[in-house]
């Protein structure tokens, strides 16, 4: 009896172990995938992230600027580019808006993602939402649109991760750099003029 019951118990244990092992092999494939994990697997935006340097006349304007490869183009942060070029344009990523001016106060600029509208110097146009992305820190815009809105060309060298600014008009930052160079030149000349005269020692006298 003991031997028969022992054999039966062994068979029950073996059957239970086989069932649990089979369930363990099936469970990972059968279990539902959480929504967040699925979205994380599908979202490959980080693969398109670029770290770029914005340059003007071989001078760095912004180092470590982020950008994204999208639809054969490159999206650049509108607010950061505007600040680097000294365009007083305020960008509100949460509201999906940007407004301000460039070069002169009468050359106004505004953008609205909600209305899908862009206004540059009084001229209204449609905004393609596929060329603009709202991120928490900035509005990212296709570089070709930035070149169309403002008097600049943006030449992107992906091999060197550099964005070269080619102005079609003189920019405020260029005028400022020119003033600084002129000031340094005048200061250098003034210093040379002072050092060109010999020092004359005048002895102290009570009356003269």
PDB file of N, CA and C in Angstrom, residues 21-115:
ATOM      1  N   UNK A  21       5.719  24.399 -15.406  1.00  0.00           N
ATOM      2  CA  UNK A  21       6.774  24.758 -16.349  1.00  0.00           C
ATOM      3  C   UNK A  21       6.195  25.202 -17.674  1.00  0.00           C
ATOM      4  N   UNK A  22       5.131  24.482 -18.136  1.00  0.00           N
ATOM      5  CA  UNK A  22       4.488  24.856 -19.386  1.00  0.00           C
ATOM      6  C   UNK A  22       3.855  26.233 -19.260  1.00  0.00           C
ATOM      7  N   UNK A  23       3.230  26.517 -18.096  1.00  0.00           N
ATOM      8  CA  UNK A  23       2.616  27.820 -17.895  1.00  0.00           C
ATOM      9  C   UNK A  23       3.662  28.912 -17.887  1.00  0.00           C
ATOM     10  N   UNK A  24       4.823  28.633 -17.313  1.00  0.00           N
ATOM     11  CA  UNK A  24       5.878  29.628 -17.275  1.00  0.00           C
ATOM     12  C   UNK A  24       6.363  29.970 -18.662  1.00  0.00           C
ATOM     13  N   UNK A  25       6.381  28.977 -19.573  1.00  0.00           N
ATOM     14  CA  UNK A  25       6.817  29.250 -20.946  1.00  0.00           C
ATOM     15  C   UNK A  25       5.772  30.021 -21.720  1.00  0.00           C
ATOM     16  N   UNK A  26       4.517  29.815 -21.429  1.00  0.00           N
ATOM     17  CA  UNK A  26       3.447  30.460 -22.184  1.00  0.00           C
ATOM     18  C   UNK A  26       3.167  31.869 -21.662  1.00  0.00           C
ATOM     19  N   UNK A  27       3.313  32.084 -20.346  1.00  0.00           N
ATOM     20  CA  UNK A  27       2.860  33.327 -19.718  1.00  0.00           C
ATOM     21  C   UNK A  27       3.445  34.579 -20.331  1.00  0.00           C
ATOM     22  N   UNK A  28       4.769  34.673 -20.617  1.00  0.00           N
ATOM     23  CA  UNK A  28       5.285  35.931 -21.155  1.00  0.00           C
ATOM     24  C   UNK A  28       4.651  36.331 -22.469  1.00  0.00           C
ATOM     25  N   UNK A  29       4.335  35.343 -23.326  1.00  0.00           N
ATOM     26  CA  UNK A  29       3.722  35.665 -24.623  1.00  0.00           C
ATOM     27  C   UNK A  29       2.253  35.980 -24.482  1.00  0.00           C
ATOM     28  N   UNK A  30       1.614  35.362 -23.503  1.00  0.00           N
ATOM     29  CA  UNK A  30       0.170  35.536 -23.391  1.00  0.00           C
ATOM     30  C   UNK A  30      -0.197  36.757 -22.580  1.00  0.00           C
ATOM     31  N   UNK A  31       0.708  37.232 -21.704  1.00  0.00           N
ATOM     32  CA  UNK A  31       0.377  38.355 -20.827  1.00  0.00           C
ATOM     33  C   UNK A  31       0.206  39.620 -21.646  1.00  0.00           C
ATOM     34  N   UNK A  32      -0.782  40.465 -21.334  1.00  0.00           N
ATOM     35  CA  UNK A  32      -0.973  41.731 -22.060  1.00  0.00           C
ATOM     36  C   UNK A  32       0.158  42.699 -21.763  1.00  0.00           C
ATOM     37  N   UNK A  33       0.524  43.508 -22.766  1.00  0.00           N
ATOM     38  CA  UNK A  33       1.585  44.501 -22.618  1.00  0.00           C
ATOM     39  C   UNK A  33       0.972  45.792 -22.115  1.00  0.00           C
ATOM     40  N   UNK A  34       1.494  46.367 -21.017  1.00  0.00           N
ATOM     41  CA  UNK A  34       0.935  47.638 -20.524  1.00  0.00           C
ATOM     42  C   UNK A  34       1.043  48.725 -21.579  1.00  0.00           C
ATOM     43  N   UNK A  35       0.083  49.681 -21.549  1.00  0.00           N
ATOM     44  CA  UNK A  35       0.053  50.748 -22.547  1.00  0.00           C
ATOM     45  C   UNK A  35       1.307  51.587 -22.536  1.00  0.00           C
ATOM     46  N   UNK A  36       1.825  51.940 -21.327  1.00  0.00           N
ATOM     47  CA  UNK A  36       3.012  52.775 -21.242  1.00  0.00           C
ATOM     48  C   UNK A  36       4.217  52.082 -21.846  1.00  0.00           C
ATOM     49  N   UNK A  37       4.350  50.775 -21.568  1.00  0.00           N
ATOM     50  CA  UNK A  37       5.484  50.042 -22.127  1.00  0.00           C
ATOM     51  C   UNK A  37       5.392  49.971 -23.637  1.00  0.00           C
ATOM     52  N   UNK A  38       4.164  49.815 -24.159  1.00  0.00           N
ATOM     53  CA  UNK A  38       3.988  49.754 -25.602  1.00  0.00           C
ATOM     54  C   UNK A  38       4.325  51.083 -26.247  1.00  0.00           C
ATOM     55  N   UNK A  39       3.880  52.175 -25.636  1.00  0.00           N
ATOM     56  CA  UNK A  39       4.194  53.484 -26.191  1.00  0.00           C
ATOM     57  C   UNK A  39       5.687  53.742 -26.155  1.00  0.00           C
ATOM     58  N   UNK A  40       6.337  53.319 -25.084  1.00  0.00           N
ATOM     59  CA  UNK A  40       7.785  53.507 -24.991  1.00  0.00           C
ATOM     60  C   UNK A  40       8.525  52.741 -26.062  1.00  0.00           C
ATOM     61  N   UNK A  41       8.012  51.552 -26.406  1.00  0.00           N
ATOM     62  CA  UNK A  41       8.677  50.752 -27.431  1.00  0.00           C
ATOM     63  C   UNK A  41       8.457  51.347 -28.814  1.00  0.00           C
ATOM     64  N   UNK A  42       7.289  51.971 -29.026  1.00  0.00           N
ATOM     65  CA  UNK A  42       6.997  52.520 -30.346  1.00  0.00           C
ATOM     66  C   UNK A  42       7.693  53.851 -30.554  1.00  0.00           C
ATOM     67  N   UNK A  43       7.783  54.665 -29.476  1.00  0.00           N
ATOM     68  CA  UNK A  43       8.359  56.000 -29.599  1.00  0.00           C
ATOM     69  C   UNK A  43       9.872  55.891 -29.754  1.00  0.00           C
ATOM     70  N   UNK A  44      10.370  56.223 -30.942  1.00  0.00           N
ATOM     71  CA  UNK A  44      11.799  56.143 -31.206  1.00  0.00           C
ATOM     72  C   UNK A  44      12.364  57.529 -31.451  1.00  0.00           C
ATOM     73  N   UNK A  45      11.717  58.572 -30.858  1.00  0.00           N
ATOM     74  CA  UNK A  45      12.169  59.947 -31.067  1.00  0.00           C
ATOM     75  C   UNK A  45      13.591  60.173 -30.602  1.00  0.00           C
ATOM     76  N   UNK A  46      14.002  59.459 -29.520  1.00  0.00           N
ATOM     77  CA  UNK A  46      15.356  59.667 -29.015  1.00  0.00           C
ATOM     78  C   UNK A  46      16.402  59.250 -30.037  1.00  0.00           C
ATOM     79  N   UNK A  47      16.046  58.304 -30.927  1.00  0.00           N
ATOM     80  CA  UNK A  47      17.004  57.872 -31.943  1.00  0.00           C
ATOM     81  C   UNK A  47      17.314  58.994 -32.922  1.00  0.00           C
ATOM     82  N   UNK A  48      16.408  59.977 -33.067  1.00  0.00           N
ATOM     83  CA  UNK A  48      16.585  61.063 -34.023  1.00  0.00           C
ATOM     84  C   UNK A  48      17.166  62.314 -33.381  1.00  0.00           C
ATOM     85  N   UNK A  49      17.520  62.249 -32.114  1.00  0.00           N
ATOM     86  CA  UNK A  49      18.038  63.412 -31.404  1.00  0.00           C
ATOM     87  C   UNK A  49      19.427  63.785 -31.916  1.00  0.00           C
ATOM     88  N   UNK A  50      19.627  65.096 -32.129  1.00  0.00           N
ATOM     89  CA  UNK A  50      20.922  65.617 -32.564  1.00  0.00           C
ATOM     90  C   UNK A  50      21.406  66.643 -31.551  1.00  0.00           C
ATOM     91  N   UNK A  51      22.707  66.685 -31.329  1.00  0.00           N
ATOM     92  CA  UNK A  51      23.337  67.714 -30.514  1.00  0.00           C
ATOM     93  C   UNK A  51      24.185  68.562 -31.459  1.00  0.00           C
ATOM     94  N   UNK A  52      23.783  69.818 -31.643  1.00  0.00           N
ATOM     95  CA  UNK A  52      24.347  70.651 -32.699  1.00  0.00           C
ATOM     96  C   UNK A  52      25.019  71.900 -32.123  1.00  0.00           C
ATOM     97  N   UNK A  53      25.908  72.473 -32.922  1.00  0.00           N
ATOM     98  CA  UNK A  53      26.521  73.762 -32.619  1.00  0.00           C
ATOM     99  C   UNK A  53      26.054  74.773 -33.658  1.00  0.00           C
ATOM    100  N   UNK A  54      25.530  75.904 -33.195  1.00  0.00           N
ATOM    101  CA  UNK A  54      25.090  76.978 -34.080  1.00  0.00           C
ATOM    102  C   UNK A  54      26.241  77.970 -34.223  1.00  0.00           C
ATOM    103  N   UNK A  55      26.612  78.270 -35.480  1.00  0.00           N
ATOM    104  CA  UNK A  55      27.775  79.118 -35.728  1.00  0.00           C
ATOM    105  C   UNK A  55      27.427  80.238 -36.705  1.00  0.00           C
ATOM    106  N   UNK A  56      28.118  81.366 -36.532  1.00  0.00           N
ATOM    107  CA  UNK A  56      28.011  82.507 -37.441  1.00  0.00           C
ATOM    108  C   UNK A  56      29.422  83.023 -37.700  1.00  0.00           C
ATOM    109  N   UNK A  57      29.826  83.017 -38.961  1.00  0.00           N
ATOM    110  CA  UNK A  57      31.184  83.460 -39.327  1.00  0.00           C
ATOM    111  C   UNK A  57      32.240  82.712 -38.506  1.00  0.00           C
ATOM    112  N   UNK A  58      32.017  81.398 -38.362  1.00  0.00           N
ATOM    113  CA  UNK A  58      32.927  80.515 -37.628  1.00  0.00           C
ATOM    114  C   UNK A  58      32.995  80.848 -36.135  1.00  0.00           C
ATOM    115  N   UNK A  59      32.064  81.649 -35.638  1.00  0.00           N
ATOM    116  CA  UNK A  59      31.967  81.936 -34.211  1.00  0.00           C
ATOM    117  C   UNK A  59      30.821  81.118 -33.631  1.00  0.00           C
ATOM    118  N   UNK A  60      31.032  80.452 -32.499  1.00  0.00           N
ATOM    119  CA  UNK A  60      29.933  79.693 -31.889  1.00  0.00           C
ATOM    120  C   UNK A  60      28.904  80.627 -31.269  1.00  0.00           C
ATOM    121  N   UNK A  61      27.653  80.425 -31.621  1.00  0.00           N
ATOM    122  CA  UNK A  61      26.555  81.177 -31.036  1.00  0.00           C
ATOM    123  C   UNK A  61      25.842  80.384 -29.952  1.00  0.00           C
ATOM    124  N   UNK A  62      25.712  79.085 -30.169  1.00  0.00           N
ATOM    125  CA  UNK A  62      25.055  78.209 -29.203  1.00  0.00           C
ATOM    126  C   UNK A  62      25.665  76.826 -29.333  1.00  0.00           C
ATOM    127  N   UNK A  63      26.205  76.306 -28.237  1.00  0.00           N
ATOM    128  CA  UNK A  63      26.817  74.977 -28.234  1.00  0.00           C
ATOM    129  C   UNK A  63      25.893  73.995 -27.530  1.00  0.00           C
ATOM    130  N   UNK A  64      25.849  72.780 -28.057  1.00  0.00           N
ATOM    131  CA  UNK A  64      24.997  71.753 -27.458  1.00  0.00           C
ATOM    132  C   UNK A  64      23.524  71.963 -27.705  1.00  0.00           C
ATOM    133  N   UNK A  65      23.175  72.627 -28.802  1.00  0.00           N
ATOM    134  CA  UNK A  65      21.768  72.860 -29.145  1.00  0.00           C
ATOM    135  C   UNK A  65      21.142  71.555 -29.628  1.00  0.00           C
ATOM    136  N   UNK A  66      19.962  71.242 -29.142  1.00  0.00           N
ATOM    137  CA  UNK A  66      19.287  70.021 -29.555  1.00  0.00           C
ATOM    138  C   UNK A  66      18.516  70.234 -30.845  1.00  0.00           C
ATOM    139  N   UNK A  67      18.398  69.184 -31.616  1.00  0.00           N
ATOM    140  CA  UNK A  67      17.620  69.179 -32.845  1.00  0.00           C
ATOM    141  C   UNK A  67      17.110  67.770 -33.098  1.00  0.00           C
ATOM    142  N   UNK A  68      16.207  67.630 -34.064  1.00  0.00           N
ATOM    143  CA  UNK A  68      15.620  66.326 -34.363  1.00  0.00           C
ATOM    144  C   UNK A  68      15.536  66.140 -35.870  1.00  0.00           C
ATOM    145  N   UNK A  69      15.876  64.934 -36.309  1.00  0.00           N
ATOM    146  CA  UNK A  69      15.686  64.568 -37.712  1.00  0.00           C
ATOM    147  C   UNK A  69      14.230  64.175 -37.920  1.00  0.00           C
ATOM    148  N   UNK A  70      13.559  64.827 -38.851  1.00  0.00           N
ATOM    149  CA  UNK A  70      12.154  64.532 -39.130  1.00  0.00           C
ATOM    150  C   UNK A  70      11.866  64.729 -40.612  1.00  0.00           C
ATOM    151  N   UNK A  71      11.252  63.729 -41.242  1.00  0.00           N
ATOM    152  CA  UNK A  71      10.734  63.840 -42.611  1.00  0.00           C
ATOM    153  C   UNK A  71      11.755  64.430 -43.583  1.00  0.00           C
ATOM    154  N   UNK A  72      12.974  63.981 -43.493  1.00  0.00           N
ATOM    155  CA  UNK A  72      14.007  64.453 -44.401  1.00  0.00           C
ATOM    156  C   UNK A  72      14.572  65.804 -44.067  1.00  0.00           C
ATOM    157  N   UNK A  73      14.115  66.441 -42.973  1.00  0.00           N
ATOM    158  CA  UNK A  73      14.632  67.734 -42.558  1.00  0.00           C
ATOM    159  C   UNK A  73      15.120  67.677 -41.127  1.00  0.00           C
ATOM    160  N   UNK A  74      15.455  68.823 -40.596  1.00  0.00           N
ATOM    161  CA  UNK A  74      15.936  68.929 -39.223  1.00  0.00           C
ATOM    162  C   UNK A  74      15.092  69.965 -38.501  1.00  0.00           C
ATOM    163  N   UNK A  75      14.555  69.595 -37.343  1.00  0.00           N
ATOM    164  CA  UNK A  75      13.805  70.521 -36.511  1.00  0.00           C
ATOM    165  C   UNK A  75      14.759  71.178 -35.520  1.00  0.00           C
ATOM    166  N   UNK A  76      14.693  72.512 -35.432  1.00  0.00           N
ATOM    167  CA  UNK A  76      15.560  73.276 -34.543  1.00  0.00           C
ATOM    168  C   UNK A  76      14.711  74.054 -33.538  1.00  0.00           C
ATOM    169  N   UNK A  77      15.231  74.320 -32.334  1.00  0.00           N
ATOM    170  CA  UNK A  77      14.462  75.062 -31.327  1.00  0.00           C
ATOM    171  C   UNK A  77      14.343  76.539 -31.703  1.00  0.00           C
ATOM    172  N   UNK A  78      13.133  76.971 -31.967  1.00  0.00           N
ATOM    173  CA  UNK A  78      12.903  78.343 -32.434  1.00  0.00           C
ATOM    174  C   UNK A  78      13.377  79.371 -31.411  1.00  0.00           C
ATOM    175  N   UNK A  79      13.023  79.177 -30.154  1.00  0.00           N
ATOM    176  CA  UNK A  79      13.399  80.138 -29.134  1.00  0.00           C
ATOM    177  C   UNK A  79      14.907  80.259 -28.965  1.00  0.00           C
ATOM    178  N   UNK A  80      15.607  79.138 -28.962  1.00  0.00           N
ATOM    179  CA  UNK A  80      17.062  79.172 -28.781  1.00  0.00           C
ATOM    180  C   UNK A  80      17.757  79.819 -29.968  1.00  0.00           C
ATOM    181  N   UNK A  81      17.288  79.522 -31.187  1.00  0.00           N
ATOM    182  CA  UNK A  81      17.866  80.152 -32.374  1.00  0.00           C
ATOM    183  C   UNK A  81      17.632  81.656 -32.342  1.00  0.00           C
ATOM    184  N   UNK A  82      16.418  82.079 -31.972  1.00  0.00           N
ATOM    185  CA  UNK A  82      16.102  83.509 -31.912  1.00  0.00           C
ATOM    186  C   UNK A  82      16.986  84.216 -30.885  1.00  0.00           C
ATOM    187  N   UNK A  83      17.167  83.604 -29.730  1.00  0.00           N
ATOM    188  CA  UNK A  83      18.026  84.230 -28.707  1.00  0.00           C
ATOM    189  C   UNK A  83      19.464  84.337 -29.186  1.00  0.00           C
ATOM    190  N   UNK A  84      19.958  83.300 -29.842  1.00  0.00           N
ATOM    191  CA  UNK A  84      21.334  83.320 -30.331  1.00  0.00           C
ATOM    192  C   UNK A  84      21.536  84.421 -31.370  1.00  0.00           C
ATOM    193  N   UNK A  85      20.510  84.694 -32.179  1.00  0.00           N
ATOM    194  CA  UNK A  85      20.603  85.737 -33.203  1.00  0.00           C
ATOM    195  C   UNK A  85      20.182  87.101 -32.671  1.00  0.00           C
ATOM    196  N   UNK A  86      19.831  87.155 -31.370  1.00  0.00           N
ATOM    197  CA  UNK A  86      19.398  88.394 -30.711  1.00  0.00           C
ATOM    198  C   UNK A  86      18.128  88.955 -31.332  1.00  0.00           C
ATOM    199  N   UNK A  87      17.194  88.062 -31.648  1.00  0.00           N
ATOM    200  CA  UNK A  87      15.849  88.446 -32.063  1.00  0.00           C
ATOM    201  C   UNK A  87      14.958  88.392 -30.816  1.00  0.00           C
ATOM    202  N   UNK A  88      14.336  89.490 -30.396  1.00  0.00           N
ATOM    203  CA  UNK A  88      13.471  89.467 -29.215  1.00  0.00           C
ATOM    204  C   UNK A  88      12.126  88.803 -29.512  1.00  0.00           C
ATOM    205  N   UNK A  89      12.138  87.488 -29.542  1.00  0.00           N
ATOM    206  CA  UNK A  89      10.940  86.700 -29.819  1.00  0.00           C
ATOM    207  C   UNK A  89      10.689  85.781 -28.625  1.00  0.00           C
ATOM    208  N   UNK A  90       9.506  85.905 -28.027  1.00  0.00           N
ATOM    209  CA  UNK A  90       9.116  85.083 -26.884  1.00  0.00           C
ATOM    210  C   UNK A  90       8.378  83.844 -27.376  1.00  0.00           C
ATOM    211  N   UNK A  91       8.817  82.686 -26.894  1.00  0.00           N
ATOM    212  CA  UNK A  91       8.209  81.414 -27.279  1.00  0.00           C
ATOM    213  C   UNK A  91       7.550  80.799 -26.051  1.00  0.00           C
ATOM    214  N   UNK A  92       6.294  80.400 -26.196  1.00  0.00           N
ATOM    215  CA  UNK A  92       5.548  79.721 -25.128  1.00  0.00           C
ATOM    216  C   UNK A  92       5.192  78.321 -25.624  1.00  0.00           C
ATOM    217  N   UNK A  93       6.020  77.305 -25.294  1.00  0.00           N
ATOM    218  CA  UNK A  93       5.742  75.954 -25.810  1.00  0.00           C
ATOM    219  C   UNK A  93       4.400  75.400 -25.332  1.00  0.00           C
ATOM    220  N   UNK A  94       4.023  75.704 -24.073  1.00  0.00           N
ATOM    221  CA  UNK A  94       2.761  75.187 -23.553  1.00  0.00           C
ATOM    222  C   UNK A  94       1.564  75.688 -24.339  1.00  0.00           C
ATOM    223  N   UNK A  95       1.576  76.963 -24.682  1.00  0.00           N
ATOM    224  CA  UNK A  95       0.475  77.545 -25.458  1.00  0.00           C
ATOM    225  C   UNK A  95       0.652  77.317 -26.956  1.00  0.00           C
ATOM    226  N   UNK A  96       1.849  76.913 -27.380  1.00  0.00           N
ATOM    227  CA  UNK A  96       2.102  76.712 -28.808  1.00  0.00           C
ATOM    228  C   UNK A  96       2.148  78.017 -29.576  1.00  0.00           C
ATOM    229  N   UNK A  97       2.726  79.066 -28.954  1.00  0.00           N
ATOM    230  CA  UNK A  97       2.767  80.373 -29.596  1.00  0.00           C
ATOM    231  C   UNK A  97       4.176  80.955 -29.540  1.00  0.00           C
ATOM    232  N   UNK A  98       4.411  81.903 -30.431  1.00  0.00           N
ATOM    233  CA  UNK A  98       5.652  82.678 -30.431  1.00  0.00           C
ATOM    234  C   UNK A  98       5.326  84.051 -31.000  1.00  0.00           C
ATOM    235  N   UNK A  99       5.930  85.092 -30.432  1.00  0.00           N
ATOM    236  CA  UNK A  99       5.658  86.442 -30.924  1.00  0.00           C
ATOM    237  C   UNK A  99       6.822  87.351 -30.580  1.00  0.00           C
ATOM    238  N   UNK A 100       7.020  88.366 -31.412  1.00  0.00           N
ATOM    239  CA  UNK A 100       8.095  89.327 -31.202  1.00  0.00           C
ATOM    240  C   UNK A 100       8.443  90.008 -32.500  1.00  0.00           C
ATOM    241  N   UNK A 101       9.720  90.398 -32.641  1.00  0.00           N
ATOM    242  CA  UNK A 101      10.167  91.076 -33.857  1.00  0.00           C
ATOM    243  C   UNK A 101      11.618  90.728 -34.123  1.00  0.00           C
ATOM    244  N   UNK A 102      12.079  91.087 -35.322  1.00  0.00           N
ATOM    245  CA  UNK A 102      13.469  90.819 -35.694  1.00  0.00           C
ATOM    246  C   UNK A 102      13.998  91.994 -36.519  1.00  0.00           C
ATOM    247  N   UNK A 103      15.282  92.296 -36.332  1.00  0.00           N
ATOM    248  CA  UNK A 103      15.999  93.373 -37.013  1.00  0.00           C
ATOM    249  C   UNK A 103      15.462  94.757 -36.636  1.00  0.00           C
ATOM    250  N   UNK A 104      14.179  94.992 -36.825  1.00  0.00           N
ATOM    251  CA  UNK A 104      13.568  96.271 -36.464  1.00  0.00           C
ATOM    252  C   UNK A 104      12.207  96.000 -35.831  1.00  0.00           C
ATOM    253  N   UNK A 105      11.774  96.922 -34.977  1.00  0.00           N
ATOM    254  CA  UNK A 105      10.543  96.687 -34.226  1.00  0.00           C
ATOM    255  C   UNK A 105       9.314  96.587 -35.115  1.00  0.00           C
ATOM    256  N   UNK A 106       9.360  97.193 -36.298  1.00  0.00           N
ATOM    257  CA  UNK A 106       8.193  97.116 -37.184  1.00  0.00           C
ATOM    258  C   UNK A 106       8.153  95.817 -37.987  1.00  0.00           C
ATOM    259  N   UNK A 107       9.164  94.987 -37.850  1.00  0.00           N
ATOM    260  CA  UNK A 107       9.176  93.697 -38.547  1.00  0.00           C
ATOM    261  C   UNK A 107       8.720  92.631 -37.559  1.00  0.00           C
ATOM    262  N   UNK A 108       7.395  92.512 -37.458  1.00  0.00           N
ATOM    263  CA  UNK A 108       6.776  91.671 -36.443  1.00  0.00           C
ATOM    264  C   UNK A 108       6.699  90.217 -36.901  1.00  0.00           C
ATOM    265  N   UNK A 109       6.643  89.340 -35.876  1.00  0.00           N
ATOM    266  CA  UNK A 109       6.549  87.893 -36.128  1.00  0.00           C
ATOM    267  C   UNK A 109       5.620  87.281 -35.090  1.00  0.00           C
ATOM    268  N   UNK A 110       4.742  86.386 -35.530  1.00  0.00           N
ATOM    269  CA  UNK A 110       3.895  85.644 -34.593  1.00  0.00           C
ATOM    270  C   UNK A 110       3.557  84.282 -35.182  1.00  0.00           C
ATOM    271  N   UNK A 111       3.365  83.323 -34.275  1.00  0.00           N
ATOM    272  CA  UNK A 111       3.074  81.942 -34.668  1.00  0.00           C
ATOM    273  C   UNK A 111       2.049  81.382 -33.697  1.00  0.00           C
ATOM    274  N   UNK A 112       1.095  80.610 -34.225  1.00  0.00           N
ATOM    275  CA  UNK A 112       0.092  79.951 -33.395  1.00  0.00           C
ATOM    276  C   UNK A 112      -0.122  78.534 -33.911  1.00  0.00           C
ATOM    277  N   UNK A 113       0.223  77.562 -33.070  1.00  0.00           N
ATOM    278  CA  UNK A 113      -0.011  76.168 -33.468  1.00  0.00           C
ATOM    279  C   UNK A 113      -1.499  75.848 -33.484  1.00  0.00           C
ATOM    280  N   UNK A 114      -2.247  76.400 -32.536  1.00  0.00           N
ATOM    281  CA  UNK A 114      -3.671  76.108 -32.452  1.00  0.00           C
ATOM    282  C   UNK A 114      -4.404  76.582 -33.705  1.00  0.00           C
ATOM    283  N   UNK A 115      -4.065  77.783 -34.169  1.00  0.00           N
ATOM    284  CA  UNK A 115      -4.719  78.314 -35.374  1.00  0.00           C
ATOM    285  C   UNK A 115      -4.005  77.881 -36.653  1.00  0.00           C
TER     286      UNK A 115
END
